[in-house]
Coordinates of C-alpha atoms and ligand atoms in Angstrom, one line a residue:
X207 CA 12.7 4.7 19.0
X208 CA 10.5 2.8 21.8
X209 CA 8.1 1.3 19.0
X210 CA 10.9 0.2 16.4
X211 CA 12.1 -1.8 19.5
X212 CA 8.9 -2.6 20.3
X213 CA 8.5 -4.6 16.6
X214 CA 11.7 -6.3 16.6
X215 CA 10.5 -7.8 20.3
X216 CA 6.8 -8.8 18.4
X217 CA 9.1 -9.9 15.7
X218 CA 11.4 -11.9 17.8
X219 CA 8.4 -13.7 19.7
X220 CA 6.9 -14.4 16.4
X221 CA 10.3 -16.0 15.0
X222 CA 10.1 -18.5 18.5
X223 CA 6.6 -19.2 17.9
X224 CA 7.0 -20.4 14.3
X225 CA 10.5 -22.2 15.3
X226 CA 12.4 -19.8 13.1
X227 CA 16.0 -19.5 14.8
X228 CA 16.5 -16.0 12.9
X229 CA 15.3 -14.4 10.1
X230 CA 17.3 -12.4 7.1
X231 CA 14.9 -9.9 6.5
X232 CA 16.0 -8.5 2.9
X233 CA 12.7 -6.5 1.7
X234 CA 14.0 -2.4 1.9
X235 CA 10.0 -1.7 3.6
X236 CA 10.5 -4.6 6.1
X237 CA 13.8 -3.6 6.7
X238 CA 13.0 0.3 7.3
X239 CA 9.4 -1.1 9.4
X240 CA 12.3 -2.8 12.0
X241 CA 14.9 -0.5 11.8
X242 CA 13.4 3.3 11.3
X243 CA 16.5 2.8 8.3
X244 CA 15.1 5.1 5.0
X245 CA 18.5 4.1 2.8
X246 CA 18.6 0.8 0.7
X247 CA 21.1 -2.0 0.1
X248 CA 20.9 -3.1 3.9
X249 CA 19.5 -5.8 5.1
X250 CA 18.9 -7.2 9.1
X251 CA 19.5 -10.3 10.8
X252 CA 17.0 -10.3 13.3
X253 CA 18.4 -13.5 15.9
X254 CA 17.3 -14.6 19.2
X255 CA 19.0 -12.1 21.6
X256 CA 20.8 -9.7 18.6
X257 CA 20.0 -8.1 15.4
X258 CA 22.5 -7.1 13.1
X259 CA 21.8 -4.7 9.9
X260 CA 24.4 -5.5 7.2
X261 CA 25.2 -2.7 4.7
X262 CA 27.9 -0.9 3.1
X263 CA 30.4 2.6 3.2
X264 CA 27.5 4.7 1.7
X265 CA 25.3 4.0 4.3
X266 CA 27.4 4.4 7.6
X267 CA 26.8 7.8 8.8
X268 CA 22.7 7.4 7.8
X269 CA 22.2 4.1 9.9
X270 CA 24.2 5.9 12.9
X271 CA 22.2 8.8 12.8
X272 CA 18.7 6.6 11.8
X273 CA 19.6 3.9 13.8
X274 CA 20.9 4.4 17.1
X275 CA 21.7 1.7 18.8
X276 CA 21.8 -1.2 16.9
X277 CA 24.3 -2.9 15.5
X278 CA 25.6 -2.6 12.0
X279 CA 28.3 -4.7 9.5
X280 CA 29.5 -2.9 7.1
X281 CA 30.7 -4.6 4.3
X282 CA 34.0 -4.0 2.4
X283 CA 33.3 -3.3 -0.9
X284 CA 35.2 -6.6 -1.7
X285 CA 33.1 -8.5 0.0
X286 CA 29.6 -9.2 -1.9
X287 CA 26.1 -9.4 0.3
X288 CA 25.6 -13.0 0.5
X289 CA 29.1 -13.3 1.4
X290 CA 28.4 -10.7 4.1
X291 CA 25.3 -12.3 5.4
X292 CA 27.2 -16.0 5.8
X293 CA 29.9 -14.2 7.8
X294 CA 27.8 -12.1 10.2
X295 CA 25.5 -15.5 10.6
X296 CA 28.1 -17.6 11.5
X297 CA 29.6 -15.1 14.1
X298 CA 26.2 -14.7 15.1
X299 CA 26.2 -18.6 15.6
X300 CA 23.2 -19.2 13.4
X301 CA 22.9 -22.3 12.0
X302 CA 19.9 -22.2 10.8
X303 CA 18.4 -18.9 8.6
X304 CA 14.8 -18.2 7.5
X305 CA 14.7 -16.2 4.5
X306 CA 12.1 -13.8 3.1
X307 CA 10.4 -16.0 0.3
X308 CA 9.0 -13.3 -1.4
X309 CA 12.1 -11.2 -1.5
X310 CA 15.6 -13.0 -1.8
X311 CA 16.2 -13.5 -5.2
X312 CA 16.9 -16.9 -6.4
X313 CA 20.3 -15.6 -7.8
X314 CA 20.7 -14.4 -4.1
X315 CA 19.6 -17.8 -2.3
X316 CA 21.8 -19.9 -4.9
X317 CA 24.9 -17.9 -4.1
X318 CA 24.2 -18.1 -0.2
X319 CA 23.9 -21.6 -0.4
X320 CA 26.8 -22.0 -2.9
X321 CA 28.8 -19.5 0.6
X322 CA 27.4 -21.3 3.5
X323 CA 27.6 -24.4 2.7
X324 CA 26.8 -26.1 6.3
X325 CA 23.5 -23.8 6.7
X326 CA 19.9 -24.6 6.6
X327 CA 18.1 -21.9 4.8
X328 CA 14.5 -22.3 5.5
X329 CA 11.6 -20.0 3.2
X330 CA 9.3 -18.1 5.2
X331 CA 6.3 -16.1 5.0
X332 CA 5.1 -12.2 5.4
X333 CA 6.6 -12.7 9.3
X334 CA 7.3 -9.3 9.0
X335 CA 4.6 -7.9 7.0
X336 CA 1.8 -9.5 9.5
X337 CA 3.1 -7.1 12.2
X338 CA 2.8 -4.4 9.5
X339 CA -0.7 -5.2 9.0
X340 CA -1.3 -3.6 12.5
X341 CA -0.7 0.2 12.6
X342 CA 0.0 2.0 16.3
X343 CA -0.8 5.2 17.1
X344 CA 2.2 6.7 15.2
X345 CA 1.6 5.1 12.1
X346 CA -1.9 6.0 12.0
X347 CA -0.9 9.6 12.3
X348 CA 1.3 9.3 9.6
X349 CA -1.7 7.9 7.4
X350 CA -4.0 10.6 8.3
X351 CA -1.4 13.0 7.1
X352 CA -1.0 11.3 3.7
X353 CA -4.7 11.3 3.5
X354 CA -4.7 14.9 4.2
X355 CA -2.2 16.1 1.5
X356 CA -3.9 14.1 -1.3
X357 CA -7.4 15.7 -0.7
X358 CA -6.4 18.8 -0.5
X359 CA -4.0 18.7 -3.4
X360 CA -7.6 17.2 -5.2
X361 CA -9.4 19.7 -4.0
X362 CA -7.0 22.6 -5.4
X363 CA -6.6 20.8 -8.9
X364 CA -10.9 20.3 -9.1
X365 CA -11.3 23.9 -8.8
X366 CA -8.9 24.7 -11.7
X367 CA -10.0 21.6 -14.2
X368 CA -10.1 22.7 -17.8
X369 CA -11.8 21.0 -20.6
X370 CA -9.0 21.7 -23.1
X371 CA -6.6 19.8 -20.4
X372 CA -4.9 16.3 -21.2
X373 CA -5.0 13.5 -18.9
X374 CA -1.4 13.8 -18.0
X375 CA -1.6 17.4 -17.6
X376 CA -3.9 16.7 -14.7
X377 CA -2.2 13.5 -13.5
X378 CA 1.3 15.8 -13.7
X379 CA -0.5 19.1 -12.0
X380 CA -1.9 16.8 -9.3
X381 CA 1.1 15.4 -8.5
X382 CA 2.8 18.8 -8.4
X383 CA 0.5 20.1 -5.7
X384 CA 0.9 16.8 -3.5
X385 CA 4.8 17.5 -3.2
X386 CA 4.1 21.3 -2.6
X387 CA 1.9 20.2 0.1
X388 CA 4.5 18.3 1.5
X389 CA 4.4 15.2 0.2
X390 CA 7.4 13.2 -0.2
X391 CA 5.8 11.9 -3.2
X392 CA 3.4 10.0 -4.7
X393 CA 1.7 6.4 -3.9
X394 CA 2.1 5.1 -7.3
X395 CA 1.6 6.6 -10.6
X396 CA -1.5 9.0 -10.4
X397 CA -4.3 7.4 -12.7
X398 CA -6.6 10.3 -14.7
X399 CA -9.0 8.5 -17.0
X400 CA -11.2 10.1 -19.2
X401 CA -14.7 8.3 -20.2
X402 CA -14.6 5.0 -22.1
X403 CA -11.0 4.7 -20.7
X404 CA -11.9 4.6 -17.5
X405 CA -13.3 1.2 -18.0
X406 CA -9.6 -0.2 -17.6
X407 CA -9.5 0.2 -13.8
X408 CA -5.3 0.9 -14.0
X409 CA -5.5 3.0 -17.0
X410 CA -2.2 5.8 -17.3
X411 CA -2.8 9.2 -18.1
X412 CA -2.2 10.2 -22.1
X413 CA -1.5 13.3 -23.4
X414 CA -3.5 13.1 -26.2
X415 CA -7.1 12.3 -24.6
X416 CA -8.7 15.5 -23.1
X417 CA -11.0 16.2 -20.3
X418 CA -13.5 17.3 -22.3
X419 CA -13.6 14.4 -24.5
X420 CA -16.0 12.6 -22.3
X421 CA -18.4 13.5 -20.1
X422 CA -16.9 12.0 -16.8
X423 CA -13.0 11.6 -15.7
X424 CA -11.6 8.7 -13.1
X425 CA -8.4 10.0 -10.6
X426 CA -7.1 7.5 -8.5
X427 CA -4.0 8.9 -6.7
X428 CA -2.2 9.2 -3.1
X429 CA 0.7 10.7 -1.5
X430 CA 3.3 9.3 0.3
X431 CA 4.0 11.9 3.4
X432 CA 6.5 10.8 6.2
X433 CA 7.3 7.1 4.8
X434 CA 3.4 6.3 4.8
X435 CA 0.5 6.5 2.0
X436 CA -3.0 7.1 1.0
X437 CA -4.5 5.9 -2.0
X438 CA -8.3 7.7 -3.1
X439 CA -10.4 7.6 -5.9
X440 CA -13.1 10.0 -7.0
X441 CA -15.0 10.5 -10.2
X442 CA -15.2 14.0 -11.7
X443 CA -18.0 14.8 -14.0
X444 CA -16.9 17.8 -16.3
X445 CA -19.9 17.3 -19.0
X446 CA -23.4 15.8 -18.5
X447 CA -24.8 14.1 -15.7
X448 CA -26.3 11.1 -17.9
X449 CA -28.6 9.1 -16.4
X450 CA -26.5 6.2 -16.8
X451 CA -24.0 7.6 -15.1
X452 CA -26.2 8.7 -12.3
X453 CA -27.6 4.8 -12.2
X454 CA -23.8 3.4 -12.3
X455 CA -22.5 6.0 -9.9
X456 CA -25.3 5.5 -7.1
X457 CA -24.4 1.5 -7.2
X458 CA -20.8 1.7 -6.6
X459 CA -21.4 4.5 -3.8
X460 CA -24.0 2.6 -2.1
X461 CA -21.8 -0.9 -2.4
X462 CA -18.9 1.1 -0.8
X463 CA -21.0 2.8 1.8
X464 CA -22.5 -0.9 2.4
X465 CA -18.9 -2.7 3.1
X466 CA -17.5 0.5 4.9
X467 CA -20.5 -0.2 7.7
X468 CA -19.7 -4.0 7.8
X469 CA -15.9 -2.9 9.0
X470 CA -15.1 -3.6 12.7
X471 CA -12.8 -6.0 14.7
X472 CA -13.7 -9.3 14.7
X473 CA -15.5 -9.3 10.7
X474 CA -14.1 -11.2 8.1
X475 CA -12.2 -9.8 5.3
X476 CA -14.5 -12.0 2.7
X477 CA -17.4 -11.0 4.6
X478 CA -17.1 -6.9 4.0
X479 CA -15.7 -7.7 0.1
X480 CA -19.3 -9.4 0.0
X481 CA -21.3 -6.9 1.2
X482 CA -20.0 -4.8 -1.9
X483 CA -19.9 -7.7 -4.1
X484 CA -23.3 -8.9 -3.4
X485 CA -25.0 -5.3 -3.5
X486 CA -23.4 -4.5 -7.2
X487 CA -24.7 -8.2 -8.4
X488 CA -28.0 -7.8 -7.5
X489 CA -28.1 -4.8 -9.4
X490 CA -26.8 -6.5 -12.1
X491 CA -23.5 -5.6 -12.5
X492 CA -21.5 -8.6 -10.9
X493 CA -19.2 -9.0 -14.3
X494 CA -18.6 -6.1 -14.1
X495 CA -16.8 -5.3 -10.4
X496 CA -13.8 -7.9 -11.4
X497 CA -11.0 -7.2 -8.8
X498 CA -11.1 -7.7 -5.4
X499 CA -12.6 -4.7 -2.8
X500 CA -9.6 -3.1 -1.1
X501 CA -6.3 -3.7 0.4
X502 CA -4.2 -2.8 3.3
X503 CA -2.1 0.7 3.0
X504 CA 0.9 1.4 5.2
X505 CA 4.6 2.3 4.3
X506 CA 3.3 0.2 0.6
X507 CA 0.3 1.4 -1.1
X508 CA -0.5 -2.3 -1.3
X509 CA -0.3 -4.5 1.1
X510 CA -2.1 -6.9 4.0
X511 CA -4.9 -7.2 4.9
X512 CA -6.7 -7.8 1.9
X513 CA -10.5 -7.5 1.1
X514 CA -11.1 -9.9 -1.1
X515 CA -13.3 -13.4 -1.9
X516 CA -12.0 -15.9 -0.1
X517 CA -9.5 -13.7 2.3
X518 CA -9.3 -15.8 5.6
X519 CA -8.6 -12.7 7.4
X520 CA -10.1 -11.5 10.1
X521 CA -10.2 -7.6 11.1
X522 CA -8.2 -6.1 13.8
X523 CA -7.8 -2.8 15.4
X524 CA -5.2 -1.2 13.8
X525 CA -5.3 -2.0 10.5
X526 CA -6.1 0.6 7.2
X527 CA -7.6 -0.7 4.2
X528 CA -8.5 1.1 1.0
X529 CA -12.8 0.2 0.2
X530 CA -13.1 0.5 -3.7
X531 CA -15.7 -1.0 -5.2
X532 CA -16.1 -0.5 -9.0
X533 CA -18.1 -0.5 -12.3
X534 CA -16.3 -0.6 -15.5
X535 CA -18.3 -1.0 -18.9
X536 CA -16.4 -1.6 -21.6
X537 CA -17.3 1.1 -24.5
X538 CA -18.7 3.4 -21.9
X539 CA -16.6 3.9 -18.7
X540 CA -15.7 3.0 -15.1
X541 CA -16.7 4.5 -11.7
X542 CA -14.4 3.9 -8.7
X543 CA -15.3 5.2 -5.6
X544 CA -12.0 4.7 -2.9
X545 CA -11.8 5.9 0.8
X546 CA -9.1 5.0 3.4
X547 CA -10.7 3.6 6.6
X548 CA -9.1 2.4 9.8
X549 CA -10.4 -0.6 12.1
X550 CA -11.3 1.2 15.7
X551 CA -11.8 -1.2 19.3
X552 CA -15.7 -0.6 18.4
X553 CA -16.0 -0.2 14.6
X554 CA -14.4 2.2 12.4
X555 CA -13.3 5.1 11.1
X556 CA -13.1 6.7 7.5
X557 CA -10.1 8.5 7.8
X558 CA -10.6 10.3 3.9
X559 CA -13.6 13.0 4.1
X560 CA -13.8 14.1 0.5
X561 CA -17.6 14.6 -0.6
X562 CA -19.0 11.7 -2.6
X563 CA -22.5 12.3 -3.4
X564 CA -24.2 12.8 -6.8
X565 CA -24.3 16.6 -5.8
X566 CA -20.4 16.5 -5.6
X567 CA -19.4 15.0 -8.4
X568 CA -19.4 18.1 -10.8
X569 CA -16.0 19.8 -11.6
Ligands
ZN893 ZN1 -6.4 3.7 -5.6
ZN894 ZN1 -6.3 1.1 -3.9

């Protein structure tokens, strides 16, 4: 409980340092990152000395028992949201509200204005989700635990592949043995791409292409354990070891291995994407690596930081980022390598330890 107190305080300063008077946090993550709250339809006035979740009857007894402590409005179910947020504001004596930008609908802002008429509504940007870029101890535990369920679940399902198996047979079976490890569920929809169709990097599984069509098959998937995720890709070779593939493949895992030892406090975002970027383009495969290196992971599969061209960030301790460089040749295939790695006080670490060489590619 400490630590969710602990955010709405790092919250609160952040709010004073950009001259926001209070914040409507509306985004269910942000709202469950500030609260410990796992329902939906809530959402949390965070004001200078108070914070007030605002909600509805189906949600009393959770936010008392998720929630201790802080204070809750439950809307009658007469009373819409926007109409709930004006009157908790203005007993809150808040004449001024930042909103979430990237979340409150425009329906949502329209109607707030259209109920609040005297209040200044001011759009602001990922406050909360900069604090959610930095993972404490508790959080990184939770990753590591996600990251442990979807490598073993990988491991049980490569020992089993079958030739005569479709790509959603696997994606499906994968996803099976994440939840009986105890997953809560997945990271997003489990990508298993077979061989030319691997060369779309966010292919979905069919049931009519087999694994044994091609020579190699893509799976990019993660599991979602308590509230937090992991997100991994290998590349399974169930026919030949062409030498194409053995050329392709050694680029990416070099590039990734590259940009994993450029990660530590202090190094620029931009900097580790062009360690990768740089290493594939001297090869001569630069058109070919055409999103951007990684991204944060956390309670979303996707969010800050991100490794990318360009990204003014700069590393801290604290955050997770996916590295996953690719390849992807249209006609012939892509090869993804993906690993989850934390930023340490003197480096890093690669919390995902599934093997990645050449020798363990094989199915
Ligand atoms: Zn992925
Ligand atoms: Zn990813």
């Amino acid at each position: 409980m400490d630590r969710i107190l602990r955010r709405r305080d790092a919250l609160r300063a952040k709010l004073a340092a950009e001259k926001v008077a209070a914040l409507l946090v509306v985004d269910p993550t942000n709202v469950a990152y500030l609260t410990g709250f796992t329902g939906d339809s809530t959402y949390l006035i965070v004001a200078r000395d108070r914070e007030v979740a605002i909600s509805d009857g189906r949600f009393t007894t959770q936010l008392e028992q998720e929630c201790p402590g802080l204070e809750a409005y439950i809307r009658p179910n007469t009373q819409g949201m926007t109409a709930a947020v004006a009157e908790v504001a203005g007993k809150l004596g808040v004449a001024s509200l930042g909103f979430e930008a990237a979340h409150l609908t425009v329906a949502e802002h329209l109607k707030l204005r259209d109920e609040w008429k005297t209040a200044e509504l001011a759009p602001t940007t990922e406050l909360v989700e900069s604090l959610r870029q930095i993972k404490d101890d508790a959080e990184v535990a939770a990753i590591r635990e996600a990251v442990a369920i979807a490598q073993d679940a990988f491991l049980r399902l490569k020992g089993e592949l079958k030739a005569e198996e479709s790509e959603k047979d696997v994606a499906d079976r994968l996803e099976a043995h994440m939840r009986a490890l105890g997953a809560t569920g997945t990271s997003f929809p489990t990508i298993v791409a077979v061989g030319r169709r691997a060369a779309l990097p966010h292919a979905r599984p069919t049931a009519e292409t087999r694994i044994g069509d091609d020579d190699f098959v893509l799976i990019d998937w993660g599991a979602c354990g308590r509230s937090y995720k992991s997100d991994l890709t290998r590349v399974v070779v169930a026919g030949n070891v062409t030498p194409k593939f053995e050329e392709v493949y050694g680029i990416v895992l070099a590039a990734q291995e590259k940009a994993i030892r450029a990660i530590r406090p202090g190094a620029r975002a931009q900097d580790v994407d062009a360690e990768a970027r740089s290493f594939i383009e001297q090869a001569g495969f630069g058109p070919f690596f055409d999103h951007g290196l990684g991204h944060g992971i956390g309670m979303d599969v996707h969010e800050g930081p991100r490794l990318r061209r360009e990204s003014p960030t700069i590393l801290e301790p604290g955050m997770v980022v996916t590295v996953e460089p690719g390849i992807y040749l249209p006609e012939w295939g892509g090869v993804r390598i993906e690993d989850d790695v934390l930023v340490t006080p003197d480096g890093h670490e690669v919390l995902s330890s599934l093997p990645k060489g050449l020798d363990a590619v094989r199915a």
